[in-house]
Amino acid sequence: MASRIVRAACPHDCPDSCALLVTVEDGRAIKVAGDPDHPGTQGVLCTKVSRYTDRTYHRDRLLTPMKRVGAKGEGKFAPISWDEALETVASRLSAIAARDPQAILPYSYAGTMGLVQGESMAARFFHKLGASLLDRTICASAGATALRYTYGASIGMDIEHVPDARLIIIWGGNPIASNLHFWTRVQEAKRRGATLVAIDPYRSLTAEKCHRHIAPMPGTDGALALAIMHVLMRDDLLDHDYIASHTVGFEALRERAKAYSPARAAELCGIDAGDIEWLAGLYGQLAVRERQPVAIRLNYGMQRSHGGGQAVRAVACLPSLVGAWRHPAGGLQLSTSGFFPVDNQALQRPDLLPGLPALPRTVNMSTIGDALLDAGDGQHGLVGPRIEALVVYNSNPVAVAPQSTKVAEGFARGDLFTVVLEQFRTDTADYADILLPATTQLEHVDVHKAYGHTYFLANNQAIAPLGEAMPNTEIFRRLAQRMGFDEPCFADSDEDIAAQAIVATDPRAAGISWESLKAQGWQKLKLPAAPLAEGGFATASGKCEFYSEAMRRDGLDPLPDYVPPYEAPATAPELAARYPLAMISPPARNFLNSSFVNVDSLRATEGEPHLDIHPEDAAPRSVANGGMVRVFNDRGSMLARARVTDRARRGLVVGLSIWWKKLAPDGKNANELTSQRLTDLGRAPVFYDCLVQVEAVPAAAAVPEPAAPALSS
Ligand SMILES: Nc1nc2c(c(=O)[nH]1)N[C@H]1C(S)=C(S)[C@@H](COP(=O)(O)OP(=O)(O)OC[C@H]3O[C@@H](n4cnc5c(=O)[nH]c(N)nc54)[C@H](O)[C@@H]3O)O[C@H]1N2
Ligand SMILES: Nc1nc2c(c(=O)[nH]1)N[C@H]1C(S)=C(S)[C@@H](COP(=O)(O)OP(=O)(O)OC[C@H]3O[C@@H](n4cnc5c(=O)[nH]c(N)nc54)[C@H](O)[C@@H]3O)O[C@H]1N2
Ligand SMILES: [Mo]
């Protein structure tokens, strides 16, 4: 049998961006493995992507264009030709654009992280059209904004050095589930004697394997970080040289931190002051007195509350106070994406926007529910005309966007023209007027950067597209042609686009090109081992800005502070009286956001939607382990199977996510409960700033069958 190995890249939204080796036999992909030579991947894949062929060859793959024949949301479609599909979309969009192109909104996120199948041809198309711009805030913008003000970009330490760290603080992350290849390195550090600390309200798979677990209430990390600073300053555990040479605003920060004694922070966070003293003491002692590497893996958990931006800013200041950046294995990593010289101008062609400098309006993806329900009168916060057409690709907003009752209500609008490009009939696809079949990663070309390491990766096409599926690029290329867009960039092939993605003149990309990547699979950026040892930050001052003049100019608090959650007893006592439990809904290990929920073997491992609740919160509610519960607040409700466990601290309930609504017993998921309020920085969602109440569902009240039949088999 003719067998060959194709070098590819995992497309999913995960810091690990693995290098793949795809075995193809007679035109069929039979195996997807991790590249043993790639230092990040080390030949190991997560359970999800090791079964990637189950995704590509899934019985429910969308393989022809379709039009809706039932009610919106019902999921009834009939196949149509590509010709009819493209003609319908082009003529509807043209008619709307003739009145006001801003009434058209593209909605996309990171279904694929590829630079080609993400925002390249699609962005060119919508720019040329003059459609509304999308503010892509749903995941990382609170922390990215905080890092930009503090360090100038999303940059940090290289995790390949983590095995040398002596202390590793995993702060608001669950790498065993969401950053597996980082965890491998942490285990190596542990074997070499490092101390591991998890800061997480929940005893996650990761937290239980750390030496110490500190469990603050969600959204209180800013207070904890300021109290650590307080101790470092009080006890003079500071790198005075680093502070003098590479930071600005130390005295102002000292004043701010004075207000956060360990005792006060302990009360705000719901933890022991002794834990704060211990952690700050160890961090300062190792870094300053012993000059040993101390690392912080800062993640997304803490960003999803009102004060998520400022919390990241406060934590991000710590390594500069103790000079942790001096060592390759010290410092902090939230994201490495800012290191990559990617040519977004070439990929996305913002110069095609009509009428510069008057840009089209921008719509925040995190408040898509309200935006769709706005009649164009601003009553729901939309600026500008009513949204008349929505084109969704690389995203499943009906499942993943906050306050999804509103999102679904918006998608159900009879006068909204909705196009969805998808691999599967997701909760969102069910609302499409026109549903277009997209290829999976094995069927198209792409080039990838990463946010957890510093390698560019190539994704060579392994197999021909299945059925009539097409890459996103090809769909937008054909639409552009139908709309009469004749700029040469609309004729670029996917390989042309891949070649345009890398800024060849940037020294970090020396020796890296699409041609070399294609052949080698992956190449590491040229960066020093400790890129921030000598400061050189991308801020206006070139330093780490404890005090940010840019923030002051932008009308923000120039110093890090603790911004409490919207929904907590201290800030919303009346609400907390009715809904006394804080709910978080972080990723389940076997799902990738809402991707893979429809892969039977992975869904079987997760079982059904669960709610973890502490025994002392369960008892007064007569909630039994294994019993059904209803979780509710003023926004909505969902059913889940209770797990009575002290993994959830008192006052907290945890519903691992993100379930497809139609595969849940009541057709609902955690986003029925979340709100559309936004973070202090970056206009990001506050998924984990959410008060609820929980009640037992009597066994007699039979659990309804799944709202929609399980997918056809
Ligand atoms: N298997 C799997 N991997 C994934 C994903 C997935 O869905 N599944 N999603 C990917 C994506 S898009 C992202 S953004 C990342 C997200 O992955 P992470 O950065 O790890 O972030 P979360 O999973 O949101 O939360 C991680 C931990 O933060 C805790 N947490 C919640 N609220 C707080 C808080 O206020 N403070 C603190 N200190 N901790 C808190 C949660 O209990 C959870 O254990 O993972 C990526 N990787
Ligand atoms: N309650 C709660 N909600 C959350 C979160 C949470 O922790 N809790 N996490 C939030 C976070 S961090 C994020 S990043 C968002 C994630 O939200 P999304 O980025 O929307 O991620 P997915 O849910 O995985 O949906 C991606 C979709 O893209 C499709 N897709 C994949 N590749 C392609 C392609 O090449 N072409 C096309 N056309 N489609 C493709 C997949 O089939 C999938 O349905 O969710 C957010 N929502
Ligand atoms: Mo994310």
JSON list of C-alpha atoms and ligand atoms in Angstrom, two decimals, residues 12-16 46 48 109-110 113 138-140 170-180 198-207 214 216-221 224 297-305 334 451 584-595 652 654 656-658 688, ligand 1:
[
{"chain": "A", "resi": 12, "resn": "HIS", "atom": "CA", "xyz": [-6.83, 24.08, 17.72]},
{"chain": "A", "resi": 13, "resn": "ASP", "atom": "CA", "xyz": [-7.01, 26.92, 20.19]},
{"chain": "A", "resi": 14, "resn": "CYS", "atom": "CA", "xyz": [-4.43, 25.72, 22.68]},
{"chain": "A", "resi": 15, "resn": "PRO", "atom": "CA", "xyz": [-1.03, 27.06, 23.70]},
{"chain": "A", "resi": 16, "resn": "ASP", "atom": "CA", "xyz": [0.72, 23.86, 22.66]},
{"chain": "A", "resi": 46, "resn": "CYS", "atom": "CA", "xyz": [-3.69, 14.97, 23.74]},
{"chain": "A", "resi": 48, "resn": "LYS", "atom": "CA", "xyz": [-8.56, 14.84, 21.41]},
{"chain": "A", "resi": 109, "resn": "TYR", "atom": "CA", "xyz": [-12.76, 33.13, 16.38]},
{"chain": "A", "resi": 110, "resn": "ALA", "atom": "CA", "xyz": [-10.24, 30.35, 16.77]},
{"chain": "A", "resi": 113, "resn": "MET", "atom": "CA", "xyz": [-5.63, 29.13, 14.69]},
{"chain": "A", "resi": 138, "resn": "ILE", "atom": "CA", "xyz": [-13.89, 36.42, 23.72]},
{"chain": "A", "resi": 139, "resn": "CYS", "atom": "CA", "xyz": [-10.76, 34.82, 25.11]},
{"chain": "A", "resi": 140, "resn": "ALA", "atom": "CA", "xyz": [-7.62, 36.77, 25.71]},
{"chain": "A", "resi": 170, "resn": "ILE", "atom": "CA", "xyz": [0.45, 27.95, 38.08]},
{"chain": "A", "resi": 171, "resn": "TRP", "atom": "CA", "xyz": [-1.94, 30.83, 38.40]},
{"chain": "A", "resi": 172, "resn": "GLY", "atom": "CA", "xyz": [-5.45, 30.47, 36.98]},
{"chain": "A", "resi": 173, "resn": "GLY", "atom": "CA", "xyz": [-4.56, 27.64, 34.64]},
{"chain": "A", "resi": 174, "resn": "ASN", "atom": "CA", "xyz": [-5.16, 23.92, 34.44]},
{"chain": "A", "resi": 175, "resn": "PRO", "atom": "CA", "xyz": [-2.37, 22.70, 32.17]},
{"chain": "A", "resi": 176, "resn": "ILE", "atom": "CA", "xyz": [-3.13, 18.99, 32.54]},
{"chain": "A", "resi": 177, "resn": "ALA", "atom": "CA", "xyz": [-6.32, 19.79, 30.65]},
{"chain": "A", "resi": 178, "resn": "SER", "atom": "CA", "xyz": [-5.41, 22.83, 28.65]},
{"chain": "A", "resi": 179, "resn": "ASN", "atom": "CA", "xyz": [-1.63, 23.02, 28.17]},
{"chain": "A", "resi": 180, "resn": "LEU", "atom": "CA", "xyz": [-0.42, 19.43, 28.41]},
{"chain": "A", "resi": 198, "resn": "ALA", "atom": "CA", "xyz": [-1.49, 26.22, 42.08]},
{"chain": "A", "resi": 199, "resn": "ILE", "atom": "CA", "xyz": [-3.68, 29.27, 42.58]},
{"chain": "A", "resi": 200, "resn": "ASP", "atom": "CA", "xyz": [-7.16, 28.23, 41.60]},
{"chain": "A", "resi": 201, "resn": "PRO", "atom": "CA", "xyz": [-10.55, 28.33, 43.35]},
{"chain": "A", "resi": 202, "resn": "TYR", "atom": "CA", "xyz": [-11.04, 24.74, 42.20]},
{"chain": "A", "resi": 203, "resn": "ARG", "atom": "CA", "xyz": [-8.85, 21.74, 42.97]},
{"chain": "A", "resi": 204, "resn": "SER", "atom": "CA", "xyz": [-8.34, 21.00, 39.29]},
{"chain": "A", "resi": 205, "resn": "LEU", "atom": "CA", "xyz": [-6.51, 17.97, 37.91]},
{"chain": "A", "resi": 206, "resn": "THR", "atom": "CA", "xyz": [-3.43, 20.18, 38.02]},
{"chain": "A", "resi": 207, "resn": "ALA", "atom": "CA", "xyz": [-3.96, 21.73, 41.45]},
{"chain": "A", "resi": 214, "resn": "ILE", "atom": "CA", "xyz": [-4.23, 28.17, 47.29]},
{"chain": "A", "resi": 216, "resn": "PRO", "atom": "CA", "xyz": [-9.10, 32.18, 46.35]},
{"chain": "A", "resi": 217, "resn": "MET", "atom": "CA", "xyz": [-12.65, 33.01, 45.36]},
{"chain": "A", "resi": 218, "resn": "PRO", "atom": "CA", "xyz": [-12.93, 33.70, 41.59]},
{"chain": "A", "resi": 219, "resn": "GLY", "atom": "CA", "xyz": [-12.02, 37.19, 40.51]},
{"chain": "A", "resi": 220, "resn": "THR", "atom": "CA", "xyz": [-9.96, 38.07, 43.60]},
{"chain": "A", "resi": 221, "resn": "ASP", "atom": "CA", "xyz": [-6.45, 37.44, 42.23]},
{"chain": "A", "resi": 224, "resn": "LEU", "atom": "CA", "xyz": [-3.68, 38.37, 46.23]},
{"chain": "A", "resi": 297, "resn": "ARG", "atom": "CA", "xyz": [2.50, 30.43, 34.38]},
{"chain": "A", "resi": 298, "resn": "LEU", "atom": "CA", "xyz": [-0.28, 32.95, 34.26]},
{"chain": "A", "resi": 299, "resn": "ASN", "atom": "CA", "xyz": [-3.40, 31.75, 32.51]},
{"chain": "A", "resi": 300, "resn": "TYR", "atom": "CA", "xyz": [-6.88, 32.64, 31.51]},
{"chain": "A", "resi": 301, "resn": "GLY", "atom": "CA", "xyz": [-8.89, 31.55, 34.56]},
{"chain": "A", "resi": 302, "resn": "MET", "atom": "CA", "xyz": [-8.29, 34.80, 36.42]},
{"chain": "A", "resi": 303, "resn": "GLN", "atom": "CA", "xyz": [-9.12, 36.98, 33.42]},
{"chain": "A", "resi": 304, "resn": "ARG", "atom": "CA", "xyz": [-12.77, 36.10, 33.22]},
{"chain": "A", "resi": 305, "resn": "SER", "atom": "CA", "xyz": [-14.02, 38.40, 35.98]},
{"chain": "A", "resi": 334, "resn": "LEU", "atom": "CA", "xyz": [0.89, 34.25, 29.63]},
{"chain": "A", "resi": 451, "resn": "TYR", "atom": "CA", "xyz": [0.82, 31.37, 21.95]},
{"chain": "A", "resi": 584, "resn": "ILE", "atom": "CA", "xyz": [-17.15, 28.94, 36.99]},
{"chain": "A", "resi": 585, "resn": "SER", "atom": "CA", "xyz": [-17.24, 26.87, 33.79]},
{"chain": "A", "resi": 586, "resn": "PRO", "atom": "CA", "xyz": [-13.64, 26.17, 32.72]},
{"chain": "A", "resi": 587, "resn": "PRO", "atom": "CA", "xyz": [-12.72, 23.73, 29.95]},
{"chain": "A", "resi": 588, "resn": "ALA", "atom": "CA", "xyz": [-13.31, 20.02, 30.32]},
{"chain": "A", "resi": 589, "resn": "ARG", "atom": "CA", "xyz": [-10.22, 17.99, 29.49]},
{"chain": "A", "resi": 590, "resn": "ASN", "atom": "CA", "xyz": [-11.79, 16.05, 26.62]},
{"chain": "A", "resi": 591, "resn": "PHE", "atom": "CA", "xyz": [-13.33, 19.04, 24.87]},
{"chain": "A", "resi": 592, "resn": "LEU", "atom": "CA", "xyz": [-11.65, 21.97, 23.19]},
{"chain": "A", "resi": 593, "resn": "ASN", "atom": "CA", "xyz": [-14.05, 24.80, 23.86]},
{"chain": "A", "resi": 594, "resn": "SER", "atom": "CA", "xyz": [-17.11, 23.37, 22.12]},
{"chain": "A", "resi": 595, "resn": "SER", "atom": "CA", "xyz": [-15.06, 21.43, 19.57]},
{"chain": "A", "resi": 652, "resn": "LEU", "atom": "CA", "xyz": [-18.12, 27.83, 44.54]},
{"chain": "A", "resi": 654, "resn": "VAL", "atom": "CA", "xyz": [-17.93, 24.26, 38.89]},
{"chain": "A", "resi": 656, "resn": "LEU", "atom": "CA", "xyz": [-16.74, 21.90, 33.27]},
{"chain": "A", "resi": 657, "resn": "SER", "atom": "CA", "xyz": [-17.54, 23.07, 29.74]},
{"chain": "A", "resi": 658, "resn": "ILE", "atom": "CA", "xyz": [-18.32, 23.83, 26.91]},
{"chain": "A", "resi": 688, "resn": "TYR", "atom": "CA", "xyz": [-16.38, 33.29, 35.75]},
{"chain": "B", "resi": 1, "resn": "LIG", "atom": "N1", "xyz": [-8.64, 20.44, 26.90]},
{"chain": "B", "resi": 1, "resn": "LIG", "atom": "C1", "xyz": [-8.80, 21.72, 26.63]},
{"chain": "B", "resi": 1, "resn": "LIG", "atom": "N2", "xyz": [-7.72, 22.52, 26.44]},
{"chain": "B", "resi": 1, "resn": "LIG", "atom": "C2", "xyz": [-7.90, 23.83, 26.16]},
{"chain": "B", "resi": 1, "resn": "LIG", "atom": "C3", "xyz": [-9.18, 24.39, 26.01]},
{"chain": "B", "resi": 1, "resn": "LIG", "atom": "C4", "xyz": [-10.29, 23.53, 26.19]},
{"chain": "B", "resi": 1, "resn": "LIG", "atom": "O1", "xyz": [-11.45, 23.93, 26.06]},
{"chain": "B", "resi": 1, "resn": "LIG", "atom": "N3", "xyz": [-10.06, 22.22, 26.49]},
{"chain": "B", "resi": 1, "resn": "LIG", "atom": "N4", "xyz": [-9.34, 25.72, 25.70]},
{"chain": "B", "resi": 1, "resn": "LIG", "atom": "C5", "xyz": [-8.19, 26.43, 25.17]},
{"chain": "B", "resi": 1, "resn": "LIG", "atom": "C6", "xyz": [-8.41, 27.87, 25.32]},
{"chain": "B", "resi": 1, "resn": "LIG", "atom": "S1", "xyz": [-9.31, 28.67, 24.13]},
{"chain": "B", "resi": 1, "resn": "LIG", "atom": "C7", "xyz": [-7.93, 28.55, 26.35]},
{"chain": "B", "resi": 1, "resn": "LIG", "atom": "S2", "xyz": [-8.23, 30.21, 26.45]},
{"chain": "B", "resi": 1, "resn": "LIG", "atom": "C8", "xyz": [-7.12, 27.91, 27.37]},
{"chain": "B", "resi": 1, "resn": "LIG", "atom": "C9", "xyz": [-7.74, 28.13, 28.73]},
{"chain": "B", "resi": 1, "resn": "LIG", "atom": "O2", "xyz": [-7.09, 27.37, 29.66]},
{"chain": "B", "resi": 1, "resn": "LIG", "atom": "P1", "xyz": [-6.56, 27.96, 31.03]},
{"chain": "B", "resi": 1, "resn": "LIG", "atom": "O3", "xyz": [-5.71, 29.11, 30.78]},
{"chain": "B", "resi": 1, "resn": "LIG", "atom": "O4", "xyz": [-6.02, 26.81, 31.77]},
{"chain": "B", "resi": 1, "resn": "LIG", "atom": "O5", "xyz": [-7.84, 28.66, 31.65]},
{"chain": "B", "resi": 1, "resn": "LIG", "atom": "P2", "xyz": [-9.23, 28.12, 32.12]},
{"chain": "B", "resi": 1, "resn": "LIG", "atom": "O6", "xyz": [-9.35, 26.73, 31.68]},
{"chain": "B", "resi": 1, "resn": "LIG", "atom": "O7", "xyz": [-10.23, 29.08, 31.74]},
{"chain": "B", "resi": 1, "resn": "LIG", "atom": "O8", "xyz": [-9.09, 28.07, 33.67]},
{"chain": "B", "resi": 1, "resn": "LIG", "atom": "C10", "xyz": [-8.04, 27.38, 34.26]},
{"chain": "B", "resi": 1, "resn": "LIG", "atom": "C11", "xyz": [-8.26, 27.28, 35.72]},
{"chain": "B", "resi": 1, "resn": "LIG", "atom": "O9", "xyz": [-8.52, 28.58, 36.24]},
{"chain": "B", "resi": 1, "resn": "LIG", "atom": "C12", "xyz": [-9.37, 28.42, 37.33]},
{"chain": "B", "resi": 1, "resn": "LIG", "atom": "N5", "xyz": [-10.04, 29.68, 37.64]},
{"chain": "B", "resi": 1, "resn": "LIG", "atom": "C13", "xyz": [-11.30, 30.07, 37.34]},
{"chain": "B", "resi": 1, "resn": "LIG", "atom": "N6", "xyz": [-11.52, 31.30, 37.81]},
{"chain": "B", "resi": 1, "resn": "LIG", "atom": "C14", "xyz": [-10.38, 31.70, 38.43]},
{"chain": "B", "resi": 1, "resn": "LIG", "atom": "C15", "xyz": [-9.99, 32.88, 39.12]},
{"chain": "B", "resi": 1, "resn": "LIG", "atom": "O10", "xyz": [-10.73, 33.85, 39.27]},
{"chain": "B", "resi": 1, "resn": "LIG", "atom": "N7", "xyz": [-8.72, 32.91, 39.60]},
{"chain": "B", "resi": 1, "resn": "LIG", "atom": "C16", "xyz": [-7.86, 31.87, 39.49]},
{"chain": "B", "resi": 1, "resn": "LIG", "atom": "N8", "xyz": [-6.65, 31.99, 40.00]},
{"chain": "B", "resi": 1, "resn": "LIG", "atom": "N9", "xyz": [-8.22, 30.74, 38.84]},
{"chain": "B", "resi": 1, "resn": "LIG", "atom": "C17", "xyz": [-9.45, 30.67, 38.32]},
{"chain": "B", "resi": 1, "resn": "LIG", "atom": "C18", "xyz": [-10.31, 27.31, 36.91]},
{"chain": "B", "resi": 1, "resn": "LIG", "atom": "O11", "xyz": [-10.85, 26.66, 38.04]},
{"chain": "B", "resi": 1, "resn": "LIG", "atom": "C19", "xyz": [-9.42, 26.40, 36.07]},
{"chain": "B", "resi": 1, "resn": "LIG", "atom": "O12", "xyz": [-8.98, 25.27, 36.78]},
{"chain": "B", "resi": 1, "resn": "LIG", "atom": "O13", "xyz": [-7.03, 26.51, 27.19]},
{"chain": "B", "resi": 1, "resn": "LIG", "atom": "C20", "xyz": [-6.92, 26.04, 25.87]},
{"chain": "B", "resi": 1, "resn": "LIG", "atom": "N10", "xyz": [-6.79, 24.62, 25.98]}
]
